[in-house]
Short mmCIF file of C-alpha atoms in Angstrom, two decimals:
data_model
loop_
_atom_site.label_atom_id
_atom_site.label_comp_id
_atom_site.label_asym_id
_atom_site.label_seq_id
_atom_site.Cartn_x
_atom_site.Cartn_y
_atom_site.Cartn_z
CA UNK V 1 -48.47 63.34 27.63
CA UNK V 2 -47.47 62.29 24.67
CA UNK V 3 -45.07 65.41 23.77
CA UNK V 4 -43.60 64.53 27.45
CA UNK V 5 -43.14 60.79 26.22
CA UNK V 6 -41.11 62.46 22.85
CA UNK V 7 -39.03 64.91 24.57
CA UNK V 8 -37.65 61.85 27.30
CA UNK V 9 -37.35 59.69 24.56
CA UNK V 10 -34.91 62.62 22.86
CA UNK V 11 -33.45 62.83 25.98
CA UNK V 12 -32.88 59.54 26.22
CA UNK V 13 -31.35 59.19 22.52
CA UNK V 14 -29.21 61.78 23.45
CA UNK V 15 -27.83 61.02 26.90
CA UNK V 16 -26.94 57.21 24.88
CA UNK V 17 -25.08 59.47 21.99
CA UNK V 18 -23.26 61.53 24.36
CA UNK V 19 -22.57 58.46 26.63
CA UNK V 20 -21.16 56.93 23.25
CA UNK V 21 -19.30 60.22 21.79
CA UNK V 22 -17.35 59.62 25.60
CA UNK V 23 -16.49 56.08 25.45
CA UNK V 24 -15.11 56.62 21.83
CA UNK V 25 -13.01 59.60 22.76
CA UNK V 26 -11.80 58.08 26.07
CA UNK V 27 -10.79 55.22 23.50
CA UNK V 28 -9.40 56.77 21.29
CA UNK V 29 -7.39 59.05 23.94
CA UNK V 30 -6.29 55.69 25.71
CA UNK V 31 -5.08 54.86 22.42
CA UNK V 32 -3.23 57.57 21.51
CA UNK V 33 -1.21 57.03 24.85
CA UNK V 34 -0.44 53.76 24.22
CA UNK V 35 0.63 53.96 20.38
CA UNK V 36 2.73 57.09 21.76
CA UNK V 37 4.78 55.11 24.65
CA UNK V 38 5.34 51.74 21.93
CA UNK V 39 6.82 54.47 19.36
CA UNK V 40 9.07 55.81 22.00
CA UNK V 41 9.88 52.23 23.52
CA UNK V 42 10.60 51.49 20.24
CA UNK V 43 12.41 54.72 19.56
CA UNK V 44 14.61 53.62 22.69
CA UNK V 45 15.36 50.96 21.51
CA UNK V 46 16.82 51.53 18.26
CA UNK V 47 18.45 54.45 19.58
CA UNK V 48 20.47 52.14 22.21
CA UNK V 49 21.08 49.58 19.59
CA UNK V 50 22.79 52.70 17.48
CA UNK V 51 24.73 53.59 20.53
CA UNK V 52 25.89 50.08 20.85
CA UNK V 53 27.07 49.63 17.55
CA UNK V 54 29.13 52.78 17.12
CA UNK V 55 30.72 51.89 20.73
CA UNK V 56 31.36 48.23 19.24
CA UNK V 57 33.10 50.05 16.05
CA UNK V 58 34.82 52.64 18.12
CA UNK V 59 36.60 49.58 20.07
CA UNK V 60 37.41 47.88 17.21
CA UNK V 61 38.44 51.01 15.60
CA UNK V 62 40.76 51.34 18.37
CA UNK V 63 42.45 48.23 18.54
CA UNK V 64 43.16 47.86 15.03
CA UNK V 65 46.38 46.33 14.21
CA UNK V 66 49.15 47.86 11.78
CA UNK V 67 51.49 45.61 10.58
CA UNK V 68 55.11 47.04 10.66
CA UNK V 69 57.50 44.01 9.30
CA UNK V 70 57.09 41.21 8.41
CA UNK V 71 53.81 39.05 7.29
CA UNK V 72 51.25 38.51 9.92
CA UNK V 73 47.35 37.47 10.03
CA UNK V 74 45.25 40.29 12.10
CA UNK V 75 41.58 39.89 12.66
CA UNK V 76 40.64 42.64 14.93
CA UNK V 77 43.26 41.83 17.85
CA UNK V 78 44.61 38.69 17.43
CA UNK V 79 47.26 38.03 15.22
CA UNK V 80 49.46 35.23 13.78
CA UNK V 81 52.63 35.13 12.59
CA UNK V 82 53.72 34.50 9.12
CA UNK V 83 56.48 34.96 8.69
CA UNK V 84 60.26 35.59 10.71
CA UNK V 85 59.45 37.70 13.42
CA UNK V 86 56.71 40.00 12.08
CA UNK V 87 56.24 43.21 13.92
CA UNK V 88 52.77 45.10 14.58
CA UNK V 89 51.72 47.71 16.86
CA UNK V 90 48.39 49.36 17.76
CA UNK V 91 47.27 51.99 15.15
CA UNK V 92 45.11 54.38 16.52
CA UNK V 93 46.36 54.33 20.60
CA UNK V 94 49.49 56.57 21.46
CA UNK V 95 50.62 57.46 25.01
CA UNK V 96 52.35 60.20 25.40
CA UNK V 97 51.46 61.43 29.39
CA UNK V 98 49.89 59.22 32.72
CA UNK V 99 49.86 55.98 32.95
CA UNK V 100 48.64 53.12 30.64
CA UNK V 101 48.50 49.40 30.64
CA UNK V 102 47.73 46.65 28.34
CA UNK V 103 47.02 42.97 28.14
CA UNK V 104 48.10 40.29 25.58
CA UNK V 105 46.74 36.73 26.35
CA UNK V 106 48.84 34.26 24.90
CA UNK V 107 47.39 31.20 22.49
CA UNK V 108 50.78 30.18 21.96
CA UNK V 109 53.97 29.60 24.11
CA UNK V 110 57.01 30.27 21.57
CA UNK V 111 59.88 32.87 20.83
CA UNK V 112 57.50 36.61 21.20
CA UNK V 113 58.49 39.93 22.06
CA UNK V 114 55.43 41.93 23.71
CA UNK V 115 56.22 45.31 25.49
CA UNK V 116 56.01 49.02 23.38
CA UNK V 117 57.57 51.14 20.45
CA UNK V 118 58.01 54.70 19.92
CA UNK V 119 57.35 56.67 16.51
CA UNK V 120 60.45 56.02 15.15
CA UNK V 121 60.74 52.14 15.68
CA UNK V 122 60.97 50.07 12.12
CA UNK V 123 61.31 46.44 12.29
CA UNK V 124 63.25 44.27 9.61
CA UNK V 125 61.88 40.51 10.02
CA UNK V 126 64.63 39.23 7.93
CA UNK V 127 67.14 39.92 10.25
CA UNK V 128 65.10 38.79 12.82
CA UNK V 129 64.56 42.41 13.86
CA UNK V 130 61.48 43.33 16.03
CA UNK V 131 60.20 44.64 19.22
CA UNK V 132 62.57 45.24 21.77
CA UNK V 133 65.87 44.67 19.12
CA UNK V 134 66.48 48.55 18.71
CA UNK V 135 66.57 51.73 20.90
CA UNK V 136 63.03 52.67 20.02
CA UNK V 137 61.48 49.85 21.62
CA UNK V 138 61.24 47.59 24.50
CA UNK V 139 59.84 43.97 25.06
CA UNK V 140 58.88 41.27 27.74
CA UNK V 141 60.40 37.86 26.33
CA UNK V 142 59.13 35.17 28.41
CA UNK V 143 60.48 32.58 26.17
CA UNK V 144 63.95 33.01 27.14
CA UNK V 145 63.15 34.79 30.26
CA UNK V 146 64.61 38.25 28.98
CA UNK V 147 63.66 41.90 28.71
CA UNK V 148 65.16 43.66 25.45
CA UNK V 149 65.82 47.01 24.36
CA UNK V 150 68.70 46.54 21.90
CA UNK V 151 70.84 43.87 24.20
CA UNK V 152 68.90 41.87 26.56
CA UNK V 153 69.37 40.90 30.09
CA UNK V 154 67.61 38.48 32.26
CA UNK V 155 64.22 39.12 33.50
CA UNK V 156 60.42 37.50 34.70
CA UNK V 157 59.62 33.77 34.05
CA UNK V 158 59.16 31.10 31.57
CA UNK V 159 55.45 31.78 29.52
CA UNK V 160 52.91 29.10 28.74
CA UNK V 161 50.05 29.18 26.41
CA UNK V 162 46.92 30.70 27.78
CA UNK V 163 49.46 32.79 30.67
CA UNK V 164 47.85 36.71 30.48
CA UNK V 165 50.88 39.36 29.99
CA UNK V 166 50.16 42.53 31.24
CA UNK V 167 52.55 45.55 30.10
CA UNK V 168 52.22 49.13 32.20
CA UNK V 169 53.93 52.49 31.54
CA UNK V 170 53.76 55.45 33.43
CA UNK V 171 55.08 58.80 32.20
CA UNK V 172 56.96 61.24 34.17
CA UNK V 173 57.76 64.65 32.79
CA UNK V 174 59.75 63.87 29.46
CA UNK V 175 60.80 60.12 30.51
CA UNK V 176 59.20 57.05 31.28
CA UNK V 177 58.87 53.74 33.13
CA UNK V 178 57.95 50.13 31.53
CA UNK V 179 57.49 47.07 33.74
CA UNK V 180 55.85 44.05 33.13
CA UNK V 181 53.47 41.34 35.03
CA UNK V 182 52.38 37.38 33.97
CA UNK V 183 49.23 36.58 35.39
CA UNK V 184 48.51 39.66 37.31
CA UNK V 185 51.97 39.35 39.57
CA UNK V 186 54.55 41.65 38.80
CA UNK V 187 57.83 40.75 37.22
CA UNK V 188 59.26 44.39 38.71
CA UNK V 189 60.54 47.59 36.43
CA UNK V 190 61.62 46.31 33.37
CA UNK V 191 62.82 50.07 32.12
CA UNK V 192 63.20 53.57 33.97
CA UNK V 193 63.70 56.65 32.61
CA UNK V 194 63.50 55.65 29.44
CA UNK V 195 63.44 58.61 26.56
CA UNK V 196 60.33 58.19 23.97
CA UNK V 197 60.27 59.65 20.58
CA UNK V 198 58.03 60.83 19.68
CA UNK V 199 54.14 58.59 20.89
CA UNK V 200 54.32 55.35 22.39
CA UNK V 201 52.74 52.33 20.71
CA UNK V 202 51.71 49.20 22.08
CA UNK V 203 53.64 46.84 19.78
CA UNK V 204 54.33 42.73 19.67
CA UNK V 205 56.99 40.76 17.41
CA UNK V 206 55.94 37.29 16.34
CA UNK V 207 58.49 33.97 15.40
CA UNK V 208 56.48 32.31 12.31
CA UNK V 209 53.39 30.21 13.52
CA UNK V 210 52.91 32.31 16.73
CA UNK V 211 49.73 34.03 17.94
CA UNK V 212 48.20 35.80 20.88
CA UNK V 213 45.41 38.05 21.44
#
């Protein structure tokens, strides 16, 4: 009797320890999982904040601003004239084939020229020289209602501050087309069959004290 009493007292002992060894394995498994799926959530998490941030530099990257002529203050794309009629363009866009389109929102209402330059455009903003003023570029003037590639001739409608200008080009074989909308309605071809040299740029002229995003 009493070696029965000893071995289901073992037994007993043992069935506890094994019952134990389980929990603390199940435990320990159950932990396992969970400190795997917070390291990958976490993982995840930086990976898509990484992902953000090179897509935020690659934008910025892209819409840097080159100054051509002139003086003008650029923080990422908005700029300010300082000076006569400073000239800057896009640095790293150029179109050369489909069709493209831009948008410049206006903080200010005065004497701009917004529209595109080719590779060989140079502005001189002491002659009052800038986008739109020679045969390697073309511009929307909404402050005296004009379009300008070397002369001007009427076109579109008085600008106000705030007043969205949106400038399209679409490329066809070797030439191309320009036109030009304020708020989202069109103001009609501006320039056909225009020749490029070169890329195309888009580009903006400034009167001192200007500025427009």
């Amino acid at each position: 009797a009493s070696n029965t009493l000893n071995m289901t007292s073992g037994l007993s002992c043992l069935i506890s320890e094994l019952k134990s060894n389980i929990c603390i394995e199940a435990l320990e498994r159950l932990a396992a999982r969970l400190w795997s799926r917070i390291v990958n959530a976490s993982s995840a998490a930086d990976l898509r904040k990484k992902e953000d941030e090179e897509e935020e530099e690659e934008k910025e990257e892209v819409s840097r601003l080159l100054v051509l002529s002139g003086r003008a203050h650029v923080s990422k794309c908005h700029v300010t004239g300082l000076s006569n009629f400073s000239s800057v363009r896009l640095v790293n866009l150029s179109l050369r084939t489909e069709s493209w389109y831009y948008e410049v929102t206006l903080i200010t209402d005065g004497l701009m020229q917004i529209g595109f330059c080719d590779s060989l455009f140079e502005g001189d903003s002491r002659q009052g020289h800038g986008v739109g003023d020679n045969r390697h570029s073309w511009a929307f003037d909404g402050y005296r209602c004009k379009k300008w590639n070397r002369t001007s001739q009427e076109y579109g409608r008085k600008w106000r501050s705030g007043d969205v200008i949106g400038c399209f080009v679409q490329f066809k074989d070797m030439n191309a087309t320009i036109r030009f909308t304020l708020n989202g309605e069109s103001l009609g071809d501006a320039f056909t069959d225009i020749e490029v040299n070169g890329n195309l740029y888009p580009a903006i002229s400034l009167n001192l004290g200007q500025s427009a995003v």
